[in-house]
């Protein structure tokens, strides 16, 4: 994934800006936190003269920002590195240097194997050290051998990142918390991202104000366990996520707030209350439960049971009746029986989800579950996953169909796939498409939801604002509906 560009350095009056000397390609896998990290890597490399490109053959530096959560993550990285070796050789034959860096969680977990299997890689860095990239690039350019930075430094990397950042657009992501202390049996995050750490609230508020000044109207707060946030507030007290959300909602021009990813153990009373008391907090929550079986939840070391999850859902729906829920599920965890899987299906039917992500269990080296007895055969995992996904798809389709006919405010995020069409996000995170002029991008619009499609809704524009306006103004009805 190539990140957005940076402006060329200022020049003297009458001079044309100098062309960027170097090209940077960043490919990103995994969660939105990795997307955020990639953007900040581009920011720290911009002062070195790196500008973005999507063409690997012209890239003077390639960064693979990796994720260790998905199955066969490392194999995909090594496959990409094989292709990059050939590109590096071709560029070297033409007298061009290419720096190859592997970042993210695969780099953190398998740094030694990367350097052994792919000696053409110049830099290996973990998620906590990318603020040191300029120094690493300098060392790699001096032909000082491979540069490996996979420690957990004592300093806060956020204190060393530049304040100036590339604008993210109408929707922005902001990391407020990193790391995990939960140690679920299947998960590598505590080993690749380290212990839970929360940024000071003042730094988060300052970054949020900069994002809004750059045109962002919706901010999604990110963290491995974002609702475990416990940062120092400007008043010297420890702020929870609920307190932070209330302060962010007071920023002029910030219309919407979201947060992900949460853990049921950290859904406290104040955060639940915020869903009913903070209008900017959107009525959509991603709350992974992983399984509906108490026996499997214990084996997963989740620290909660199905009853706690059901109780949280009930309290959330009392606080915000229109809230939509999303979740994560793993099928086939070691020891999972047909009865355990049936408990998961029962929880899904009882809860009802607008969106959900489901996966087959796959062993991660170094995690407790990898060595557990009772590994479930692949054929059984496949069958269970197909049954679960069919139910989740049905619930998603039912939720989308139930929205048809509503008039809602959406945030216009960009152009749609068809001429004259715009793309937007509903309060429940659904993609919405409608016909309207491009000048509305970055503003709010009131639309009538007309039809539900497998992964989106089409709508008719009723009223809109420009990105800088403050009120919704009526517009003439559009005669033709957009198609999703």
Short mmCIF file of C-alpha atoms in Angstrom, two decimals:
data_model
loop_
_atom_site.label_atom_id
_atom_site.label_comp_id
_atom_site.label_asym_id
_atom_site.label_seq_id
_atom_site.Cartn_x
_atom_site.Cartn_y
_atom_site.Cartn_z
CA UNK A 1 0.00 0.00 0.00
CA UNK A 2 1.54 3.28 -1.05
CA UNK A 3 0.91 6.07 1.40
CA UNK A 4 -0.31 9.58 0.46
CA UNK A 5 2.27 12.03 -0.80
CA UNK A 6 4.07 14.85 0.92
CA UNK A 7 4.56 18.40 -0.33
CA UNK A 8 8.00 19.27 -1.76
CA UNK A 9 10.27 21.38 0.40
CA UNK A 10 9.82 25.18 0.16
CA UNK A 11 12.03 26.99 -2.33
CA UNK A 12 13.10 30.57 -2.85
CA UNK A 13 10.70 32.89 -4.66
CA UNK A 14 10.62 32.30 -8.39
CA UNK A 15 12.13 28.83 -8.18
CA UNK A 16 10.25 25.68 -9.07
CA UNK A 17 10.04 23.08 -6.33
CA UNK A 18 12.79 20.52 -6.55
CA UNK A 19 11.68 17.10 -7.71
CA UNK A 20 11.75 14.46 -4.98
CA UNK A 21 15.02 12.58 -5.11
CA UNK A 22 13.75 9.25 -3.78
CA UNK A 23 10.64 7.11 -4.08
CA UNK A 24 9.02 5.12 -1.27
CA UNK A 25 6.64 2.16 -1.54
CA UNK A 26 4.91 0.87 1.60
CA UNK A 27 2.83 -2.29 1.46
CA UNK A 28 0.56 -2.84 4.44
CA UNK A 29 -1.16 -5.96 5.71
CA UNK A 30 -3.48 -6.41 8.67
CA UNK A 31 -5.33 -4.09 10.99
CA UNK A 32 -6.03 -0.37 10.89
CA UNK A 33 -3.25 0.12 13.42
CA UNK A 34 -0.82 -1.10 10.77
CA UNK A 35 -2.35 1.39 8.34
CA UNK A 36 -1.74 4.13 10.91
CA UNK A 37 1.83 2.92 11.47
CA UNK A 38 2.51 2.94 7.72
CA UNK A 39 1.34 6.54 7.45
CA UNK A 40 3.65 7.56 10.29
CA UNK A 41 6.57 5.71 8.68
CA UNK A 42 5.96 7.76 5.54
CA UNK A 43 5.95 10.89 7.72
CA UNK A 44 9.31 10.12 9.36
CA UNK A 45 10.90 9.30 5.98
CA UNK A 46 9.59 12.41 4.19
CA UNK A 47 12.36 14.68 5.57
CA UNK A 48 14.90 12.31 3.97
CA UNK A 49 13.42 13.16 0.56
CA UNK A 50 11.19 10.11 0.12
CA UNK A 51 7.96 10.65 -1.81
CA UNK A 52 5.34 7.94 -2.46
CA UNK A 53 5.10 5.64 -5.43
CA UNK A 54 2.98 2.63 -6.30
CA UNK A 55 5.48 1.31 -8.86
CA UNK A 56 7.91 -1.12 -7.28
CA UNK A 57 10.41 -0.78 -10.15
CA UNK A 58 10.95 2.92 -9.33
CA UNK A 59 11.01 2.55 -5.53
CA UNK A 60 14.29 3.45 -3.85
CA UNK A 61 12.91 2.02 -0.62
CA UNK A 62 10.26 -0.65 -0.08
CA UNK A 63 8.71 -1.26 3.35
CA UNK A 64 6.61 -4.36 4.01
CA UNK A 65 4.51 -3.60 7.08
CA UNK A 66 3.40 -7.04 8.16
CA UNK A 67 0.73 -8.67 10.30
CA UNK A 68 1.11 -11.97 12.17
CA UNK A 69 -2.58 -12.56 12.92
CA UNK A 70 -3.70 -14.19 9.68
CA UNK A 71 -2.82 -17.72 8.61
CA UNK A 72 0.38 -18.20 6.61
CA UNK A 73 1.39 -14.59 7.30
CA UNK A 74 5.14 -15.27 7.16
CA UNK A 75 4.86 -17.34 3.98
CA UNK A 76 3.23 -14.41 2.22
CA UNK A 77 6.02 -12.11 3.41
CA UNK A 78 8.76 -14.42 2.12
CA UNK A 79 6.93 -14.80 -1.18
CA UNK A 80 6.87 -11.02 -1.59
CA UNK A 81 10.52 -10.78 -0.54
CA UNK A 82 11.46 -13.26 -3.29
CA UNK A 83 9.97 -10.96 -5.91
CA UNK A 84 11.65 -7.94 -4.34
CA UNK A 85 15.05 -9.67 -4.54
CA UNK A 86 14.68 -9.83 -8.33
CA UNK A 87 13.64 -6.17 -8.46
CA UNK A 88 16.59 -5.16 -6.32
CA UNK A 89 18.99 -7.01 -8.64
CA UNK A 90 17.49 -5.40 -11.76
CA UNK A 91 17.74 -1.92 -10.25
CA UNK A 92 21.31 -2.57 -9.06
CA UNK A 93 22.30 -3.52 -12.62
CA UNK A 94 21.17 -0.03 -13.61
CA UNK A 95 23.16 1.60 -10.82
CA UNK A 96 20.17 2.20 -8.52
CA UNK A 97 20.12 1.36 -4.82
CA UNK A 98 17.04 -0.26 -3.28
CA UNK A 99 16.56 -0.46 0.47
CA UNK A 100 14.19 -3.25 1.56
CA UNK A 101 12.68 -3.11 5.05
CA UNK A 102 10.37 -5.54 6.82
CA UNK A 103 8.33 -3.96 9.60
CA UNK A 104 5.44 -4.93 11.85
CA UNK A 105 4.55 -8.03 13.78
CA UNK A 106 6.13 -10.67 11.52
CA UNK A 107 9.38 -8.72 11.73
CA UNK A 108 9.09 -8.62 15.53
CA UNK A 109 8.33 -12.34 15.85
CA UNK A 110 10.60 -13.74 13.13
CA UNK A 111 13.37 -11.20 12.66
CA UNK A 112 16.18 -13.75 12.86
CA UNK A 113 14.54 -16.02 10.29
CA UNK A 114 13.98 -13.09 7.92
CA UNK A 115 17.64 -12.11 8.00
CA UNK A 116 18.70 -15.76 7.52
CA UNK A 117 16.30 -16.62 4.69
CA UNK A 118 16.33 -13.23 2.96
CA UNK A 119 19.83 -11.71 3.33
CA UNK A 120 18.92 -9.07 0.73
CA UNK A 121 16.65 -7.43 3.33
CA UNK A 122 18.41 -4.34 4.68
CA UNK A 123 16.24 -3.41 7.69
CA UNK A 124 14.08 -5.44 10.08
CA UNK A 125 12.12 -3.37 12.59
CA UNK A 126 9.37 -4.05 15.09
CA UNK A 127 6.21 -1.97 15.65
CA UNK A 128 7.75 -0.01 18.51
CA UNK A 129 10.85 1.25 16.69
CA UNK A 130 9.73 2.84 13.44
CA UNK A 131 10.45 6.32 14.82
CA UNK A 132 14.11 5.32 14.40
CA UNK A 133 13.73 4.67 10.66
CA UNK A 134 15.84 7.66 9.51
CA UNK A 135 18.79 6.38 11.54
CA UNK A 136 18.25 2.83 10.24
CA UNK A 137 18.18 4.07 6.63
CA UNK A 138 21.43 5.96 7.17
CA UNK A 139 23.08 2.85 8.59
CA UNK A 140 21.80 0.66 5.77
CA UNK A 141 22.96 3.19 3.14
CA UNK A 142 26.47 3.10 4.61
CA UNK A 143 26.56 -0.63 3.82
CA UNK A 144 26.97 -1.45 7.49
CA UNK A 145 25.18 -4.79 7.10
CA UNK A 146 21.63 -5.64 8.03
CA UNK A 147 19.95 -3.33 10.53
CA UNK A 148 17.74 -5.09 13.08
CA UNK A 149 15.61 -3.10 15.54
CA UNK A 150 13.10 -5.39 17.26
CA UNK A 151 13.56 -4.37 20.87
CA UNK A 152 10.98 -2.61 23.01
CA UNK A 153 12.67 0.76 23.61
CA UNK A 154 12.27 2.58 26.88
CA UNK A 155 11.33 5.85 25.16
CA UNK A 156 7.82 6.50 23.87
CA UNK A 157 7.99 6.34 20.09
CA UNK A 158 5.12 8.85 19.83
CA UNK A 159 7.34 11.49 21.46
CA UNK A 160 9.78 11.10 18.56
CA UNK A 161 7.33 11.25 15.66
CA UNK A 162 6.95 14.50 13.70
CA UNK A 163 3.90 16.59 14.51
CA UNK A 164 3.43 17.37 10.83
CA UNK A 165 1.67 14.44 9.20
CA UNK A 166 0.14 13.68 5.82
CA UNK A 167 -3.62 14.46 5.86
CA UNK A 168 -5.68 11.29 6.13
CA UNK A 169 -8.88 12.63 4.60
CA UNK A 170 -12.43 12.80 6.00
CA UNK A 171 -11.85 9.64 8.10
CA UNK A 172 -8.70 9.48 10.21
CA UNK A 173 -7.15 6.88 12.49
CA UNK A 174 -5.42 7.78 15.72
CA UNK A 175 -3.54 5.27 17.87
CA UNK A 176 -4.18 5.87 21.58
CA UNK A 177 -3.13 2.55 23.08
CA UNK A 178 -0.75 -0.25 22.13
CA UNK A 179 0.14 -3.67 23.41
CA UNK A 180 -1.77 -6.29 25.33
CA UNK A 181 -1.59 -7.86 28.79
CA UNK A 182 -4.36 -10.43 28.19
CA UNK A 183 -2.28 -13.33 26.76
CA UNK A 184 -5.08 -15.16 24.96
CA UNK A 185 -3.94 -18.66 24.11
CA UNK A 186 -4.13 -18.16 20.34
CA UNK A 187 -2.67 -14.66 20.02
CA UNK A 188 0.83 -13.34 19.31
CA UNK A 189 0.09 -9.67 20.04
CA UNK A 190 1.57 -9.60 23.59
CA UNK A 191 4.81 -10.96 22.14
CA UNK A 192 4.97 -8.67 19.08
CA UNK A 193 3.46 -5.43 20.43
CA UNK A 194 4.52 -5.70 24.06
CA UNK A 195 2.74 -4.70 27.26
CA UNK A 196 -0.25 -2.37 27.35
CA UNK A 197 0.74 1.27 26.98
CA UNK A 198 -1.54 4.32 26.82
CA UNK A 199 -0.53 7.66 25.32
CA UNK A 200 -1.06 10.82 27.38
CA UNK A 201 -4.47 12.33 26.76
CA UNK A 202 -2.99 15.75 25.99
CA UNK A 203 -0.92 14.35 23.11
CA UNK A 204 -3.98 12.55 21.71
CA UNK A 205 -6.13 15.69 21.89
CA UNK A 206 -3.40 17.71 20.16
CA UNK A 207 -3.10 15.16 17.35
CA UNK A 208 -6.88 15.04 16.99
CA UNK A 209 -7.02 18.83 16.61
CA UNK A 210 -4.36 18.66 13.89
CA UNK A 211 -6.33 15.98 12.05
CA UNK A 212 -9.51 18.08 12.18
CA UNK A 213 -7.58 21.11 10.93
CA UNK A 214 -6.46 18.98 7.98
CA UNK A 215 -10.06 18.12 7.10
CA UNK A 216 -10.87 14.97 9.05
CA UNK A 217 -14.43 14.83 10.35
CA UNK A 218 -14.42 11.33 11.80
CA UNK A 219 -11.67 9.90 14.01
CA UNK A 220 -11.36 6.25 14.91
CA UNK A 221 -9.29 5.60 18.03
CA UNK A 222 -7.08 2.53 17.70
CA UNK A 223 -5.54 0.12 20.16
CA UNK A 224 -4.91 -3.58 20.58
CA UNK A 225 -7.19 -3.26 23.62
CA UNK A 226 -8.37 0.28 23.10
CA UNK A 227 -10.92 0.23 25.91
CA UNK A 228 -8.11 -0.64 28.35
CA UNK A 229 -6.91 2.94 27.78
CA UNK A 230 -5.56 4.52 30.98
CA UNK A 231 -3.51 7.53 29.94
CA UNK A 232 -2.46 10.51 31.98
CA UNK A 233 -4.88 13.41 31.57
CA UNK A 234 -4.01 17.13 31.41
CA UNK A 235 -5.39 17.36 34.95
CA UNK A 236 -2.78 14.88 36.20
CA UNK A 237 -5.36 12.15 36.74
CA UNK A 238 -5.65 8.86 34.90
CA UNK A 239 -8.22 9.09 32.13
CA UNK A 240 -10.27 6.15 30.93
CA UNK A 241 -11.45 5.76 27.34
CA UNK A 242 -14.87 7.13 28.26
CA UNK A 243 -13.28 10.30 29.66
CA UNK A 244 -11.07 10.66 26.59
CA UNK A 245 -14.04 10.28 24.22
CA UNK A 246 -15.96 12.99 26.05
CA UNK A 247 -13.01 15.39 25.71
CA UNK A 248 -12.50 14.59 22.02
CA UNK A 249 -16.18 15.22 21.34
CA UNK A 250 -15.68 18.85 22.38
CA UNK A 251 -13.24 19.57 19.53
CA UNK A 252 -14.95 21.94 17.05
CA UNK A 253 -15.36 20.36 13.64
CA UNK A 254 -15.02 16.77 14.88
CA UNK A 255 -18.37 15.22 13.98
CA UNK A 256 -17.86 11.52 14.60
CA UNK A 257 -15.93 9.21 16.92
CA UNK A 258 -15.35 5.46 16.87
CA UNK A 259 -12.93 3.09 18.60
CA UNK A 260 -11.52 -0.39 17.99
CA UNK A 261 -10.60 -3.03 19.01
CA UNK A 262 -12.14 -3.68 22.42
CA UNK A 263 -12.11 -6.47 24.97
CA UNK A 264 -15.20 -7.43 27.00
CA UNK A 265 -13.19 -7.31 30.24
CA UNK A 266 -12.56 -3.59 29.76
CA UNK A 267 -16.11 -2.37 29.03
CA UNK A 268 -16.63 -0.27 32.16
CA UNK A 269 -19.77 1.62 33.24
CA UNK A 270 -18.53 5.03 32.09
CA UNK A 271 -17.68 3.78 28.61
CA UNK A 272 -21.06 2.11 28.24
CA UNK A 273 -22.76 5.29 29.44
CA UNK A 274 -20.79 7.34 26.88
CA UNK A 275 -22.54 5.46 24.10
CA UNK A 276 -25.80 7.04 25.24
CA UNK A 277 -24.43 10.42 26.30
CA UNK A 278 -21.92 11.44 23.60
CA UNK A 279 -23.72 12.19 20.31
CA UNK A 280 -20.48 12.11 18.33
CA UNK A 281 -19.83 8.51 19.38
CA UNK A 282 -21.29 6.46 16.57
CA UNK A 283 -23.79 3.66 17.33
CA UNK A 284 -21.46 0.88 16.21
CA UNK A 285 -19.14 -1.22 18.37
CA UNK A 286 -16.68 -3.94 17.47
CA UNK A 287 -16.45 -6.20 20.54
CA UNK A 288 -14.71 -9.55 19.92
CA UNK A 289 -16.12 -12.47 21.89
CA UNK A 290 -14.32 -15.29 19.97
CA UNK A 291 -16.57 -18.12 21.24
CA UNK A 292 -19.93 -18.71 22.88
CA UNK A 293 -18.65 -21.67 24.91
CA UNK A 294 -17.49 -21.00 28.46
CA UNK A 295 -15.24 -24.05 28.30
CA UNK A 296 -13.47 -22.76 25.19
CA UNK A 297 -13.33 -19.21 26.55
CA UNK A 298 -11.43 -20.61 29.54
CA UNK A 299 -9.11 -22.54 27.23
CA UNK A 300 -8.55 -19.33 25.28
CA UNK A 301 -7.69 -17.50 28.53
CA UNK A 302 -10.16 -14.79 27.61
CA UNK A 303 -10.96 -13.92 31.23
CA UNK A 304 -14.71 -13.61 30.62
CA UNK A 305 -17.62 -15.95 30.02
CA UNK A 306 -20.57 -15.81 27.65
CA UNK A 307 -22.85 -14.39 30.37
CA UNK A 308 -20.59 -11.36 30.84
CA UNK A 309 -20.69 -10.69 27.10
CA UNK A 310 -24.48 -11.02 27.01
CA UNK A 311 -24.75 -8.64 29.96
CA UNK A 312 -22.58 -6.03 28.22
CA UNK A 313 -24.74 -6.27 25.10
CA UNK A 314 -27.88 -5.75 27.16
CA UNK A 315 -26.44 -2.69 28.92
CA UNK A 316 -25.18 -1.19 25.65
CA UNK A 317 -28.58 -1.55 24.05
CA UNK A 318 -30.23 0.10 27.03
CA UNK A 319 -27.77 3.01 26.76
CA UNK A 320 -28.02 3.29 22.96
CA UNK A 321 -31.01 1.38 21.51
CA UNK A 322 -29.86 1.81 17.89
CA UNK A 323 -26.35 0.45 18.48
CA UNK A 324 -25.10 -2.15 16.00
CA UNK A 325 -22.58 -4.77 17.05
CA UNK A 326 -19.66 -6.40 15.33
CA UNK A 327 -17.46 -9.19 16.67
CA UNK A 328 -14.68 -11.71 15.99
CA UNK A 329 -15.04 -15.49 16.16
CA UNK A 330 -12.53 -18.33 16.05
CA UNK A 331 -13.78 -21.82 15.26
CA UNK A 332 -11.82 -25.00 15.87
CA UNK A 333 -9.72 -23.84 18.83
CA UNK A 334 -7.99 -26.91 20.32
CA UNK A 335 -10.51 -28.93 22.29
CA UNK A 336 -13.60 -27.41 20.67
CA UNK A 337 -16.40 -29.97 20.48
CA UNK A 338 -19.64 -29.91 18.50
CA UNK A 339 -21.38 -28.81 21.71
CA UNK A 340 -18.95 -25.92 22.13
CA UNK A 341 -19.56 -24.84 18.56
CA UNK A 342 -23.31 -25.09 19.10
CA UNK A 343 -22.92 -22.69 22.04
CA UNK A 344 -21.23 -20.21 19.70
CA UNK A 345 -24.03 -20.49 17.16
CA UNK A 346 -26.58 -19.96 19.94
CA UNK A 347 -24.83 -16.79 21.13
CA UNK A 348 -24.77 -15.44 17.57
CA UNK A 349 -28.48 -16.12 17.07
CA UNK A 350 -29.35 -14.53 20.40
CA UNK A 351 -27.17 -11.43 19.97
CA UNK A 352 -27.59 -10.54 16.30
CA UNK A 353 -24.63 -8.89 14.57
CA UNK A 354 -24.55 -6.23 11.89
CA UNK A 355 -21.06 -7.35 10.90
CA UNK A 356 -18.62 -9.99 12.08
CA UNK A 357 -15.29 -11.56 11.23
CA UNK A 358 -14.76 -15.30 11.60
CA UNK A 359 -11.70 -17.46 11.15
CA UNK A 360 -10.47 -21.00 11.52
CA UNK A 361 -8.03 -21.48 14.35
CA UNK A 362 -4.45 -21.73 13.08
CA UNK A 363 -1.47 -22.32 15.33
CA UNK A 364 0.94 -19.46 15.97
CA UNK A 365 4.43 -20.54 17.05
CA UNK A 366 5.13 -19.63 20.66
CA UNK A 367 1.49 -19.34 21.71
CA UNK A 368 0.05 -21.73 24.32
CA UNK A 369 -2.67 -23.08 22.02
CA UNK A 370 -0.11 -24.27 19.47
CA UNK A 371 0.91 -27.08 21.86
CA UNK A 372 -2.52 -27.93 23.26
CA UNK A 373 -4.03 -31.38 22.88
CA UNK A 374 -7.25 -31.82 20.96
CA UNK A 375 -6.32 -30.05 17.72
CA UNK A 376 -9.46 -30.04 15.56
CA UNK A 377 -9.18 -31.65 12.09
CA UNK A 378 -9.19 -29.19 9.20
CA UNK A 379 -12.32 -30.70 7.65
CA UNK A 380 -14.28 -30.09 10.86
CA UNK A 381 -12.97 -26.53 11.14
CA UNK A 382 -13.99 -25.91 7.53
CA UNK A 383 -17.51 -27.18 8.08
CA UNK A 384 -18.00 -25.16 11.25
CA UNK A 385 -16.64 -22.00 9.66
CA UNK A 386 -18.98 -22.33 6.69
CA UNK A 387 -21.99 -22.78 8.97
CA UNK A 388 -21.02 -19.80 11.13
CA UNK A 389 -20.32 -17.55 8.18
CA UNK A 390 -23.65 -18.42 6.58
CA UNK A 391 -25.46 -17.33 9.75
CA UNK A 392 -23.39 -14.14 10.06
CA UNK A 393 -24.01 -13.24 6.41
CA UNK A 394 -27.73 -13.71 6.94
CA UNK A 395 -27.65 -11.41 9.97
CA UNK A 396 -25.66 -8.76 8.08
CA UNK A 397 -28.11 -8.87 5.17
CA UNK A 398 -31.05 -8.63 7.54
CA UNK A 399 -29.52 -5.63 9.31
CA UNK A 400 -28.82 -3.83 6.03
CA UNK A 401 -32.32 -4.59 4.73
CA UNK A 402 -33.79 -3.24 7.97
CA UNK A 403 -32.11 0.11 7.28
CA UNK A 404 -33.90 0.62 3.96
CA UNK A 405 -36.31 3.54 4.15
CA UNK A 406 -34.43 5.35 6.93
CA UNK A 407 -33.24 8.92 6.59
CA UNK A 408 -29.76 9.18 8.08
CA UNK A 409 -26.73 11.45 8.08
CA UNK A 410 -23.66 10.06 6.34
CA UNK A 411 -20.09 11.27 6.05
CA UNK A 412 -19.05 11.68 2.40
CA UNK A 413 -15.65 10.05 2.05
CA UNK A 414 -14.88 10.09 -1.67
CA UNK A 415 -15.94 9.31 -5.19
CA UNK A 416 -17.95 6.19 -5.92
CA UNK A 417 -17.21 3.60 -8.56
CA UNK A 418 -19.55 5.12 -11.13
CA UNK A 419 -19.54 8.61 -12.73
CA UNK A 420 -21.44 11.16 -10.65
CA UNK A 421 -21.51 8.86 -7.64
CA UNK A 422 -20.19 9.54 -4.14
CA UNK A 423 -19.22 7.10 -1.40
CA UNK A 424 -20.13 7.67 2.24
CA UNK A 425 -20.27 5.93 5.61
CA UNK A 426 -23.42 5.47 7.62
CA UNK A 427 -23.46 5.79 11.42
CA UNK A 428 -23.27 1.97 11.48
CA UNK A 429 -20.14 1.88 9.29
CA UNK A 430 -21.98 0.70 6.18
CA UNK A 431 -20.75 1.90 2.78
CA UNK A 432 -23.41 4.10 1.18
CA UNK A 433 -23.48 5.26 -2.46
CA UNK A 434 -25.58 8.02 -4.00
CA UNK A 435 -25.54 10.52 -6.88
CA UNK A 436 -24.25 13.97 -5.94
CA UNK A 437 -21.63 16.57 -6.95
CA UNK A 438 -18.01 15.91 -5.98
CA UNK A 439 -17.86 19.13 -3.97
CA UNK A 440 -19.61 17.38 -1.09
CA UNK A 441 -16.61 15.12 -0.35
CA UNK A 442 -15.55 15.68 3.23
CA UNK A 443 -18.94 17.00 4.29
CA UNK A 444 -22.06 15.53 5.83
CA UNK A 445 -25.18 14.56 3.89
CA UNK A 446 -28.68 13.51 4.79
CA UNK A 447 -29.81 10.64 2.60
CA UNK A 448 -32.68 8.23 2.31
CA UNK A 449 -31.47 4.63 2.21
CA UNK A 450 -33.22 3.05 -0.79
CA UNK A 451 -31.81 -0.43 -1.30
CA UNK A 452 -29.53 -2.94 0.40
CA UNK A 453 -26.82 -4.75 -1.54
CA UNK A 454 -24.51 -7.55 -0.31
CA UNK A 455 -21.89 -5.15 1.07
CA UNK A 456 -23.39 -1.65 0.80
CA UNK A 457 -26.52 0.47 0.48
CA UNK A 458 -27.66 2.85 -2.24
CA UNK A 459 -29.39 6.09 -1.34
CA UNK A 460 -30.96 9.33 -2.50
CA UNK A 461 -29.47 12.66 -1.42
CA UNK A 462 -31.86 14.86 0.56
CA UNK A 463 -29.62 17.57 2.05
CA UNK A 464 -25.91 18.24 2.37
CA UNK A 465 -23.15 20.52 3.58
CA UNK A 466 -19.87 21.43 1.99
CA UNK A 467 -16.81 20.32 3.98
CA UNK A 468 -16.58 23.78 5.56
CA UNK A 469 -20.27 24.50 6.10
CA UNK A 470 -22.07 24.09 9.38
CA UNK A 471 -25.67 23.35 8.50
CA UNK A 472 -27.52 20.83 6.39
CA UNK A 473 -29.22 22.61 3.49
CA UNK A 474 -31.98 21.10 1.36
CA UNK A 475 -31.04 20.13 -2.17
CA UNK A 476 -33.10 19.13 -5.18
CA UNK A 477 -33.91 15.41 -5.25
CA UNK A 478 -31.70 13.35 -7.52
CA UNK A 479 -33.75 11.63 -10.21
CA UNK A 480 -31.60 8.54 -10.59
CA UNK A 481 -30.44 6.36 -7.71
CA UNK A 482 -26.84 5.37 -7.51
CA UNK A 483 -25.94 1.73 -7.90
CA UNK A 484 -23.62 0.06 -5.44
#
